[in-house]
mmCIF file of C-alpha atoms and ligand atoms in Angstrom:
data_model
loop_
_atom_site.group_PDB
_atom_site.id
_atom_site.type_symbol
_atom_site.label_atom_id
_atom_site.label_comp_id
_atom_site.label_asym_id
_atom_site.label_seq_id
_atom_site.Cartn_x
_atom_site.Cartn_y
_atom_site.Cartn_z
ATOM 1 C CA UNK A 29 99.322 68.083 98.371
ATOM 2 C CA UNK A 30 95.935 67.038 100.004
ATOM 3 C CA UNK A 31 92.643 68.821 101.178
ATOM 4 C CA UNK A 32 91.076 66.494 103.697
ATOM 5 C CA UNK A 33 90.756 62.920 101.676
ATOM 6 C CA UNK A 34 91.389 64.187 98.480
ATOM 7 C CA UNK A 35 94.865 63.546 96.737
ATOM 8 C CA UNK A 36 96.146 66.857 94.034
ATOM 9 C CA UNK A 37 98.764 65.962 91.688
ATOM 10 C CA UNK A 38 100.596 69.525 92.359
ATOM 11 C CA UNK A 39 99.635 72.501 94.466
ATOM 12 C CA UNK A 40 99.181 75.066 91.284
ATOM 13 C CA UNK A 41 95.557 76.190 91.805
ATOM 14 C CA UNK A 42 93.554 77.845 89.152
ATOM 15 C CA UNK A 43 91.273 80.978 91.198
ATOM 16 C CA UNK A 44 87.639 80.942 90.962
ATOM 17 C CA UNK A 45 87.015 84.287 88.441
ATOM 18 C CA UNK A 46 83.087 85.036 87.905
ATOM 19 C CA UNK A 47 83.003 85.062 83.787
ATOM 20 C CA UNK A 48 86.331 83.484 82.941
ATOM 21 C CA UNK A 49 86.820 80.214 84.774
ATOM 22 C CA UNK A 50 84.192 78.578 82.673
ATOM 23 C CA UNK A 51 84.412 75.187 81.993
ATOM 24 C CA UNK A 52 85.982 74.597 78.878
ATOM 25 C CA UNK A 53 88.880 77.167 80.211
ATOM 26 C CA UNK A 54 89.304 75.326 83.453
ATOM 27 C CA UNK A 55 89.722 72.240 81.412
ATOM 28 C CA UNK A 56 92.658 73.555 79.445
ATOM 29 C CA UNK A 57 93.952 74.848 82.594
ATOM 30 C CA UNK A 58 94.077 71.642 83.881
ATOM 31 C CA UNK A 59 95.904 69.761 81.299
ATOM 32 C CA UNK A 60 98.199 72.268 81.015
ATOM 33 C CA UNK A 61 98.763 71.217 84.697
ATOM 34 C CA UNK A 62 96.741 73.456 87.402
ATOM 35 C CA UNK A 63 96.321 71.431 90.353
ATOM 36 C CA UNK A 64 92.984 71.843 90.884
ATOM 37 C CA UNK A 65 90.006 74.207 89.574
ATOM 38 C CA UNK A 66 86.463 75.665 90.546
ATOM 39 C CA UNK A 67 83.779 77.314 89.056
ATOM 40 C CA UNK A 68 83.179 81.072 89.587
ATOM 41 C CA UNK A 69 80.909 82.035 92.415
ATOM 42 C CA UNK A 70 77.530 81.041 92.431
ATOM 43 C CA UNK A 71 74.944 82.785 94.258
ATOM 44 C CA UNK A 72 73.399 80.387 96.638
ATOM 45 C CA UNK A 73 70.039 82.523 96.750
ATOM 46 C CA UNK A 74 69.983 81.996 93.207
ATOM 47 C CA UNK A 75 70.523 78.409 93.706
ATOM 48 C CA UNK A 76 67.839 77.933 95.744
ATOM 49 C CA UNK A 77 65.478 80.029 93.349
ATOM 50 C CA UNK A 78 66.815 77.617 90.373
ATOM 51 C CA UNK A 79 68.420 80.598 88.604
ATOM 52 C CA UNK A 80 68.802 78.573 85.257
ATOM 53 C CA UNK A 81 71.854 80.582 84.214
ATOM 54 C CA UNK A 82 73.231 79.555 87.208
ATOM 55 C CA UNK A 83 72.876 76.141 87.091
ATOM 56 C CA UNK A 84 74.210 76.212 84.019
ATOM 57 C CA UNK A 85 77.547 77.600 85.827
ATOM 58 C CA UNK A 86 78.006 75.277 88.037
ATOM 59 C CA UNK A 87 78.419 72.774 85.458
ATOM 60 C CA UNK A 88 81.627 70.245 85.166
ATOM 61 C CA UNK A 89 82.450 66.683 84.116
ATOM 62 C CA UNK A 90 84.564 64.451 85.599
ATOM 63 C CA UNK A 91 87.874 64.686 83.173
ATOM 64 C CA UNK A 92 88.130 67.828 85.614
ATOM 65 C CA UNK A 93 87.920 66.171 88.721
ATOM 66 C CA UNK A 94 89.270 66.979 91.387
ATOM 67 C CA UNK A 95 87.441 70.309 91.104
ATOM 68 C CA UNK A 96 85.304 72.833 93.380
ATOM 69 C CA UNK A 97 82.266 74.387 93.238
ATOM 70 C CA UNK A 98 82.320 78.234 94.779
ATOM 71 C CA UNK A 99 79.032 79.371 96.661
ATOM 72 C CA UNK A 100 78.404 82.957 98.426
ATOM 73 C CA UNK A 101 75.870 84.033 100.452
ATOM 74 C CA UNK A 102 75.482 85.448 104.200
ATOM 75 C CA UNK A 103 72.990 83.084 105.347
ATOM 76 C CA UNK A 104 73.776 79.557 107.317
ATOM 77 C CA UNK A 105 70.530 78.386 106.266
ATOM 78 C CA UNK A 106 70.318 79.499 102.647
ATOM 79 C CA UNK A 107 73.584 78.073 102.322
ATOM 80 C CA UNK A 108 73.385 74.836 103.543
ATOM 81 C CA UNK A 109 70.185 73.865 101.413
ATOM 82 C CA UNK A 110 72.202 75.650 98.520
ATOM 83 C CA UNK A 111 75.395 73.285 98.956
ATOM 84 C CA UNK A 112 73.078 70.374 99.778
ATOM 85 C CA UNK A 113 71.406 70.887 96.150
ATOM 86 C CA UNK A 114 75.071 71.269 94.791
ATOM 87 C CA UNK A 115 76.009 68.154 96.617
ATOM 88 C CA UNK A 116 73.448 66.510 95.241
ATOM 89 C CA UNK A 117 73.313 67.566 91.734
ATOM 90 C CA UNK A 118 76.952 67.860 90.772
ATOM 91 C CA UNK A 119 79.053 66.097 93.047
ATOM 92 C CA UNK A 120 82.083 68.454 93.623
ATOM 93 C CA UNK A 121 85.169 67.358 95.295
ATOM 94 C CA UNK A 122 85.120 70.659 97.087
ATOM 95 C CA UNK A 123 82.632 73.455 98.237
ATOM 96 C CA UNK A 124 84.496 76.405 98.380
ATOM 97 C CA UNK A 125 83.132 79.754 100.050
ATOM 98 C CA UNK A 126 83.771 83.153 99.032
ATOM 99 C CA UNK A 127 84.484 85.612 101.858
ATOM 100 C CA UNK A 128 86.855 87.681 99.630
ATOM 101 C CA UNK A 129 85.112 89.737 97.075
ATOM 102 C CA UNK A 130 84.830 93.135 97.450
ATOM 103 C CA UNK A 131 82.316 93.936 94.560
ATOM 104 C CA UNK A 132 79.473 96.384 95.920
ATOM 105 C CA UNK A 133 77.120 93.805 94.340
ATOM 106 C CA UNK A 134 77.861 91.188 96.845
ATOM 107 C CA UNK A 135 79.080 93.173 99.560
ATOM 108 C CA UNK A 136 75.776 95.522 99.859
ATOM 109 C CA UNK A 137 74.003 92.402 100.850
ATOM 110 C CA UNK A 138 76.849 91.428 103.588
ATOM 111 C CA UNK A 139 78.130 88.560 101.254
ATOM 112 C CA UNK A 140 81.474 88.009 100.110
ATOM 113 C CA UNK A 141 84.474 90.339 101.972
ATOM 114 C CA UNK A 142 81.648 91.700 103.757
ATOM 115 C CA UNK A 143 81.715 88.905 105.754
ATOM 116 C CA UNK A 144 85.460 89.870 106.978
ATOM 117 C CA UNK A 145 83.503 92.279 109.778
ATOM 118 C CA UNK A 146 81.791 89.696 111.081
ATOM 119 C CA UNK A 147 83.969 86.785 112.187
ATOM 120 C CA UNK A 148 81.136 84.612 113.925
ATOM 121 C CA UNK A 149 79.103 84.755 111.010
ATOM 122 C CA UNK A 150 81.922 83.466 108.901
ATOM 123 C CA UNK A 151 82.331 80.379 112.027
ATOM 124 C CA UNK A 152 78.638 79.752 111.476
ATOM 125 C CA UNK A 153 78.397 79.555 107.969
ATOM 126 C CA UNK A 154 81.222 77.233 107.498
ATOM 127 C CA UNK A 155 80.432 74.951 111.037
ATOM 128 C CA UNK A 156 76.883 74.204 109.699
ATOM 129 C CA UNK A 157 78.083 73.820 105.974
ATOM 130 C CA UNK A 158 80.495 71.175 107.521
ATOM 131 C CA UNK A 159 78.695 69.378 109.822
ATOM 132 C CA UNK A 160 76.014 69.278 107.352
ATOM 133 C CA UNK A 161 78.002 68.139 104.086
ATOM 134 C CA UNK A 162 80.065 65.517 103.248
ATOM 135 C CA UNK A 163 81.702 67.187 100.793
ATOM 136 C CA UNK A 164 85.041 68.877 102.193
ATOM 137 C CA UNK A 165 84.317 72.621 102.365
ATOM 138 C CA UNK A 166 87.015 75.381 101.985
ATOM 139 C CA UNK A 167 87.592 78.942 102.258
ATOM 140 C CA UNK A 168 88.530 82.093 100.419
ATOM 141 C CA UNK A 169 89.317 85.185 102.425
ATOM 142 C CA UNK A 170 90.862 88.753 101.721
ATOM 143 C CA UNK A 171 92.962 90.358 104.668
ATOM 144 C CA UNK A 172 91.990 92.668 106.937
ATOM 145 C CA UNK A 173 94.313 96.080 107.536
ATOM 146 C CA UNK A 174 95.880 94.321 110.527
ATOM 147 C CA UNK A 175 97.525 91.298 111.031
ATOM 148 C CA UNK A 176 96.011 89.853 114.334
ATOM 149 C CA UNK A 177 92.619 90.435 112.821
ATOM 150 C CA UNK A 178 93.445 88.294 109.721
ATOM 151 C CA UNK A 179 95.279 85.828 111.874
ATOM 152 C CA UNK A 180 91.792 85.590 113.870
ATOM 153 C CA UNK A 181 89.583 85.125 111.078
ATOM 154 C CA UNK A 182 91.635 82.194 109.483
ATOM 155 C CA UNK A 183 91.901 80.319 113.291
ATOM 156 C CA UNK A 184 87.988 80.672 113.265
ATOM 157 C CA UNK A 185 87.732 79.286 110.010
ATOM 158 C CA UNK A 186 89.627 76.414 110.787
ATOM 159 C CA UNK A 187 88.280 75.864 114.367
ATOM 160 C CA UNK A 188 84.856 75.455 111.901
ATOM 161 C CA UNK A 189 86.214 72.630 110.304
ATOM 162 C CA UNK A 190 87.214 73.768 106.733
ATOM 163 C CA UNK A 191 89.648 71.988 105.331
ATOM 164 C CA UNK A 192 91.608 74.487 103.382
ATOM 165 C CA UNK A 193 91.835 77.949 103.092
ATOM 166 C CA UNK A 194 92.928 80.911 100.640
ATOM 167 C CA UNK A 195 94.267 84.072 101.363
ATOM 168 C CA UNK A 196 94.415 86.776 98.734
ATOM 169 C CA UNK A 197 96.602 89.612 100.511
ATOM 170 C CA UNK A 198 94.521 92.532 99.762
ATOM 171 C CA UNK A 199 91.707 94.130 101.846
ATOM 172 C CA UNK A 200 88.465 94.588 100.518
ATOM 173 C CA UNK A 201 89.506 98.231 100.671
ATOM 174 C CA UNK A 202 92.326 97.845 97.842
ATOM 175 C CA UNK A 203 90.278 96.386 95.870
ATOM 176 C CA UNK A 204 92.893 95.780 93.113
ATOM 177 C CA UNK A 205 95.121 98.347 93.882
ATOM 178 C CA UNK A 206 98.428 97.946 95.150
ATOM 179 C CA UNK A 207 100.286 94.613 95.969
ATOM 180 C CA UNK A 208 98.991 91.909 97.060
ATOM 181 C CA UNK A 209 100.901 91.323 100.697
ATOM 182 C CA UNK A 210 102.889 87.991 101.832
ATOM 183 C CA UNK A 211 103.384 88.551 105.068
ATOM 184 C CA UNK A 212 99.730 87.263 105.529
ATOM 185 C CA UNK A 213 99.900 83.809 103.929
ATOM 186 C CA UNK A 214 102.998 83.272 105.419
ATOM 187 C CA UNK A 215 101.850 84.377 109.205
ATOM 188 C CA UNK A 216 98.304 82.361 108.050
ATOM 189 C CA UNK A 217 100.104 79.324 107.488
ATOM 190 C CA UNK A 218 102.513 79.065 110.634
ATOM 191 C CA UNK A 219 99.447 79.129 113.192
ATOM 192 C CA UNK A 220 97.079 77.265 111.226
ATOM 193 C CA UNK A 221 97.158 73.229 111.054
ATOM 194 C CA UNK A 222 95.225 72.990 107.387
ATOM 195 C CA UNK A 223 96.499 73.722 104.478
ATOM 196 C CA UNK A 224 97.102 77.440 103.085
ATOM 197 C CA UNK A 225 97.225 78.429 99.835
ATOM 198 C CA UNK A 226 98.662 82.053 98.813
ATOM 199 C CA UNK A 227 96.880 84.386 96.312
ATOM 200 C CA UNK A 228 97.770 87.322 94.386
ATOM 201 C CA UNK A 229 100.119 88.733 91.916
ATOM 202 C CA UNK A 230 101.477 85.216 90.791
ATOM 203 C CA UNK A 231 102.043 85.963 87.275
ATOM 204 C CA UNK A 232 104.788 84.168 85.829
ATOM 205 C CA UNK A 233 108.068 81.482 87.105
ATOM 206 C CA UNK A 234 109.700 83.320 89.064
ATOM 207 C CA UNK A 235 107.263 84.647 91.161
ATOM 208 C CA UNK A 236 105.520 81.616 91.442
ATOM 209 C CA UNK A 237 108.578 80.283 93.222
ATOM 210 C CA UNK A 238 109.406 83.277 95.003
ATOM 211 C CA UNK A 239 105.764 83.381 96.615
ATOM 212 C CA UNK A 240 105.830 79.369 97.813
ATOM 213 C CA UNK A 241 109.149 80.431 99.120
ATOM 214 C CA UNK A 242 108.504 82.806 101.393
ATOM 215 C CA UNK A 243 105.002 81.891 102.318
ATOM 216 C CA UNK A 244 105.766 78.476 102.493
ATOM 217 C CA UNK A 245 102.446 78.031 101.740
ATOM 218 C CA UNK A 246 101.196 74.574 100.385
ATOM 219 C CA UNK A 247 100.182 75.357 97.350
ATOM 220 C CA UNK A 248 99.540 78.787 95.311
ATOM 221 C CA UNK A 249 96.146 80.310 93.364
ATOM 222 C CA UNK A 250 96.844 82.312 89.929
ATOM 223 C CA UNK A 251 94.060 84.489 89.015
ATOM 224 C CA UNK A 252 94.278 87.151 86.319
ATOM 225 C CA UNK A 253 97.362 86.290 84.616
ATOM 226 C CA UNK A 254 95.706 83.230 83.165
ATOM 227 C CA UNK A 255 93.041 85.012 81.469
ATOM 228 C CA UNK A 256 93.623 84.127 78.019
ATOM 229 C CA UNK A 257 96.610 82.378 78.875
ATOM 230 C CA UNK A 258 96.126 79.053 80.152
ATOM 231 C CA UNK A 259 99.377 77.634 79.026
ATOM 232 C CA UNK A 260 100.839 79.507 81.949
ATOM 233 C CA UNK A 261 100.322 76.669 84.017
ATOM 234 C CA UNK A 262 102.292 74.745 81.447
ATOM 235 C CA UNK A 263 105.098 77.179 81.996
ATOM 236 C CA UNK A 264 105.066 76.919 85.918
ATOM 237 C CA UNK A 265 104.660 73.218 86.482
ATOM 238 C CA UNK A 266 107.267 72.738 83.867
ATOM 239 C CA UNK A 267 109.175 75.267 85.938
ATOM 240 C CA UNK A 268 108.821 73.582 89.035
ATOM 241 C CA UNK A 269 109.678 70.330 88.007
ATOM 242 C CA UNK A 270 112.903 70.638 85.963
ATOM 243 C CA UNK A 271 113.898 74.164 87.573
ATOM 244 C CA UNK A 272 114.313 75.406 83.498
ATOM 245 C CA UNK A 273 112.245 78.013 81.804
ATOM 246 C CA UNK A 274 110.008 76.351 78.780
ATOM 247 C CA UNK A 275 111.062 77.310 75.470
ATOM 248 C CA UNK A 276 107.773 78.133 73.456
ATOM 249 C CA UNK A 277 106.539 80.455 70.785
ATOM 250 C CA UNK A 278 104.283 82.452 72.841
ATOM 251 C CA UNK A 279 102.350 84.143 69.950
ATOM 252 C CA UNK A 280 101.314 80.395 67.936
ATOM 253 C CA UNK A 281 100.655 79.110 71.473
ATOM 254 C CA UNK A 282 98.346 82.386 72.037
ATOM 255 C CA UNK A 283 96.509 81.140 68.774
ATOM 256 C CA UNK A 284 96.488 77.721 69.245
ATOM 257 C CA UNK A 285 94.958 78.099 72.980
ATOM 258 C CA UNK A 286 92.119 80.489 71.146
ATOM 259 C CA UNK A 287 91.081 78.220 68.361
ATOM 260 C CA UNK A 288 91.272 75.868 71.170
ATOM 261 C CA UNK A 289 89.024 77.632 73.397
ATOM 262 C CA UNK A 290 86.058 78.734 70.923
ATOM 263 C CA UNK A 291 85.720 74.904 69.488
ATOM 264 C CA UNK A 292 85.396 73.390 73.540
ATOM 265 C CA UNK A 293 82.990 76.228 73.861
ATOM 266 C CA UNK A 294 80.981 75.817 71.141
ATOM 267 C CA UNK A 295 81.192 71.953 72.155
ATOM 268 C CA UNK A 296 79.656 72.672 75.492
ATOM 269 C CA UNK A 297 77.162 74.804 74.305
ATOM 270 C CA UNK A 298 77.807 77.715 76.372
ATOM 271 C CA UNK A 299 79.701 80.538 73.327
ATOM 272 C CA UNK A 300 76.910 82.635 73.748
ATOM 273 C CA UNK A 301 77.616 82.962 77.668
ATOM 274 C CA UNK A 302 80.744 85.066 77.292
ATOM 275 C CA UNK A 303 81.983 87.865 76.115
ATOM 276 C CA UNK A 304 83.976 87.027 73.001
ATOM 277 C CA UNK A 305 85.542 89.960 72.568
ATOM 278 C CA UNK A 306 86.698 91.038 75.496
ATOM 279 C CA UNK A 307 88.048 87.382 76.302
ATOM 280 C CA UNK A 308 89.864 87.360 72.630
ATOM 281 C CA UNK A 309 91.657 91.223 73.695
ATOM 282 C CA UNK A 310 92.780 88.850 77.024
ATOM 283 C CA UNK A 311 94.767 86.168 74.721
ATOM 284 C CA UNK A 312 96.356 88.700 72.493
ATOM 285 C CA UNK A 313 97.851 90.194 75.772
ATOM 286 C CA UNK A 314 101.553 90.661 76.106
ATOM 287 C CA UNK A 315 101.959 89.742 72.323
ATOM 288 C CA UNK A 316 104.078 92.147 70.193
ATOM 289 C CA UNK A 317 101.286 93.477 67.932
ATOM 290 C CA UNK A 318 98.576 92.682 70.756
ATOM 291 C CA UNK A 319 97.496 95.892 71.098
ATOM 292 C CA UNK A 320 96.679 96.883 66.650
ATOM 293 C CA UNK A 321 94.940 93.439 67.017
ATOM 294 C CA UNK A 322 93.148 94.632 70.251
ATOM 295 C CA UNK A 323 91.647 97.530 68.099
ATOM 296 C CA UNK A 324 90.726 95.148 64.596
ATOM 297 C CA UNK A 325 88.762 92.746 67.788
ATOM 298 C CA UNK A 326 86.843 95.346 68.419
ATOM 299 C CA UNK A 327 85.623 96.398 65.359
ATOM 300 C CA UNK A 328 85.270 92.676 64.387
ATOM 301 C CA UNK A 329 81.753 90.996 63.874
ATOM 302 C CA UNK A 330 81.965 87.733 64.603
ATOM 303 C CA UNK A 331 84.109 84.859 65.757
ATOM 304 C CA UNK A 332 85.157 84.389 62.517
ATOM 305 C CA UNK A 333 87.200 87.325 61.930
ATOM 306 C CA UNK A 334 88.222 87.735 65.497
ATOM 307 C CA UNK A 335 90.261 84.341 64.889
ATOM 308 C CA UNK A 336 91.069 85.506 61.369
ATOM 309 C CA UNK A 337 93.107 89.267 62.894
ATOM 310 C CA UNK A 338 94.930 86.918 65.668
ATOM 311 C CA UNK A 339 96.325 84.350 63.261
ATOM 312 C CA UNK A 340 97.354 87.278 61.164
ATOM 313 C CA UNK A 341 98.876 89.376 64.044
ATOM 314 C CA UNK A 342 100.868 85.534 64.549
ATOM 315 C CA UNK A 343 101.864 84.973 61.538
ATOM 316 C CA UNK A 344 103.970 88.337 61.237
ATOM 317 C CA UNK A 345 105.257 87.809 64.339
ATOM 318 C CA UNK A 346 108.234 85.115 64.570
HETATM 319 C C1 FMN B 11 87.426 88.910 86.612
HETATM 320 C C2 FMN B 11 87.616 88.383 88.005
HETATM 321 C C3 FMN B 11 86.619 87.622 88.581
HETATM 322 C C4 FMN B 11 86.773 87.095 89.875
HETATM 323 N N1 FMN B 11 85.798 86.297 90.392
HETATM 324 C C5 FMN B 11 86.017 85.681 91.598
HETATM 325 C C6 FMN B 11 85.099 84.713 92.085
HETATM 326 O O1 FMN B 11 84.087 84.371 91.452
HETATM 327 N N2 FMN B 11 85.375 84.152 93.298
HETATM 328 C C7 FMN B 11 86.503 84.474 94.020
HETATM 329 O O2 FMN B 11 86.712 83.934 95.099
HETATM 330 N N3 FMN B 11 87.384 85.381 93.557
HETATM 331 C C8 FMN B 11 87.179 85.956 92.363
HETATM 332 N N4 FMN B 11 88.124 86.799 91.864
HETATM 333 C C9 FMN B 11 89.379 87.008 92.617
HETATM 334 C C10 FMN B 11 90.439 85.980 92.184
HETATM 335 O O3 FMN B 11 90.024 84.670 92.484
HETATM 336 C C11 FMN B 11 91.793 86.262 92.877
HETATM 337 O O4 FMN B 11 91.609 86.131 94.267
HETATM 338 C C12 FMN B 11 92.334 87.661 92.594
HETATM 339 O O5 FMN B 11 92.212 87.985 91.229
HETATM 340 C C13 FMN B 11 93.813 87.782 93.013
HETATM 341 O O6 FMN B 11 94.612 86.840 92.343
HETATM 342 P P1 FMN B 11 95.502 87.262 91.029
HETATM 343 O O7 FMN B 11 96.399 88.403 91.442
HETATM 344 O O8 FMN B 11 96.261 86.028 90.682
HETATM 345 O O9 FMN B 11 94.550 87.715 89.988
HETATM 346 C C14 FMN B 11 87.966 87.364 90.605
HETATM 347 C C15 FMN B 11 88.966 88.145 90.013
HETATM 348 C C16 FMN B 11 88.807 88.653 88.730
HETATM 349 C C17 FMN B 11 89.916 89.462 88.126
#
């Protein structure tokens, strides 16, 4: 598929999650064949300030290419000097805006789904961003409760000029309760002219296929159910391509995707930006044994042994 001029080999996207899609996991996302990649949100208040810790985040390299760069904010102005640094700076393929998360953190300030009540605000931010960039800019939306209201929201955003958009089929409301719904992807994408992407609940093969299906969305975002488990997008692009379910041994590829992990991180400098425990529990999920390894994690003390319980909750497994 394509977003304006640029070419993806696939239409599997990789979502934007603030302390998981660093950069060494996006990497091993991508060779195991997502389409395309950005960083978590960055604050573009914080840009402006030079938040080091956030322009640490917004870090890539070009083996990841293409790739996007996610800002938030609820300013035109702040935000165009904030993607004009990141233009600048770090040369995305994409600048992606977040007008889809609900936390109170973002939302008290009228950033992220915030933005959902206030439809001309969302055309303003993303006109100026456009016809001040020339970096493609995209968009990432919740729904609202009704459909003509969501429909409205995504014809605005296009009418601004962005060249792509995603729709997560929650409201801001559900938070992450209940299922994400369809019926607003697939509505999204038969009045809109750019290309539509469909988020939520994609956790596996078949529901992969079932969601591009019925949407008949170009492409679809997994979120969650690649934390810790990157070689999903091995699974689905395999999937799509031959139509056959990959045979693999989930619990050594669980390990092998860890050990993986910690080195690139420890490469890039950045182990002591996450939180190794709780991202360890995440690749010991759905493993037989995941959840007596899930307890010896916790009371582990340092990478070290958190490897150590994992290989051993592997090797009894066959
Ligand atoms: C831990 C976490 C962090 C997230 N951070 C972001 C973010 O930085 N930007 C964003 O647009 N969405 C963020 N999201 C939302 C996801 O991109 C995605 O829209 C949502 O999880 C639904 O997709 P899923 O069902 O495949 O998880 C986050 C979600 C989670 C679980």
């Amino acid at each position: 598929m394509r977003i304006a001029n640029i070419k993806l080999e696939g239409n599997i996207f990789l979502a934007p999650m603030s302390n998981v899609t660093n950069l060494p996991f996006r990497l091993m996302c991508r060779e195991y064949g997502a389409s395309m990649s950005y960083t978590e949100m960055i604050s573009s208040d914080a840009i402006i300030h030079e938040n080091k810790k956030t322009v640490r985040r917004g870090i890539s390299c070009d083996s990841e290419r293409p790739f996007g760069i996610q800002i938030f904010g609820n300013s035109p102005e702040t935000m165009i000097v904030a993607a004009q640094r990141i233009e600048e700076s770090y040369r995305p393929d994409i600048i992606d805006v977040n007008f889809g998360c609900p936390a109170r953190l973002l939302t008290k300030d009228g950033c992220g789904s915030a933005l959902l009540r206030s439809p001309e605000l969302i055309f303003d931010i993303l006109k100026d961003l456009v016809d001040n960039l020339s970096t493609p800019v995209t968009a990432k939306i919740r729904i609202l409760e009704n459909m003509e209201d969501s429909i409205k929201i995504a014809e605005l955003i296009e009418k601004a000029g962005a060249s792509a958009i995603t729709v997560h089929g929650r409201t801001q409301q559900q938070q992450y309760s209940g299922k994400s719904n369809m019926d607003y992807a697939k509505r999204i994408k038969q009045e809109l002219s750019i290309p539509v992407i469909a988020n939520g609940d994609i956790v596996d093969e078949h529901s992969a296929e079932k969601i591009l299906e019925y949407t008949e969305c170009d492409g679809i975002m997994i979120g969650r159910a690649a934390m810790g488990n990157p070689f999903l997008f091995k699974r689905i692009s395999y999937y799509m391509t031959t139509g056959e379910l990959l045979e693999y041994n989930s619990c050594q590829q669980r390990y092998a995707d860890f050990s993986d992990y910690i080195e690139r991180l420890d490469e890039y400098g950045l182990t002591d930006t996450i939180n190794m425990k709780a991202q360890a529990q995440w690749f010991t999920r759905g493993i037989r044994g995941g959840r007596s390894v899930r307890e010896k994690i916790a009371a582990s003390k340092n990478i070290d042994e958190i490897s150590y319980h994992i290989k051993e909750m592997c090797d009894n497994v066959d």
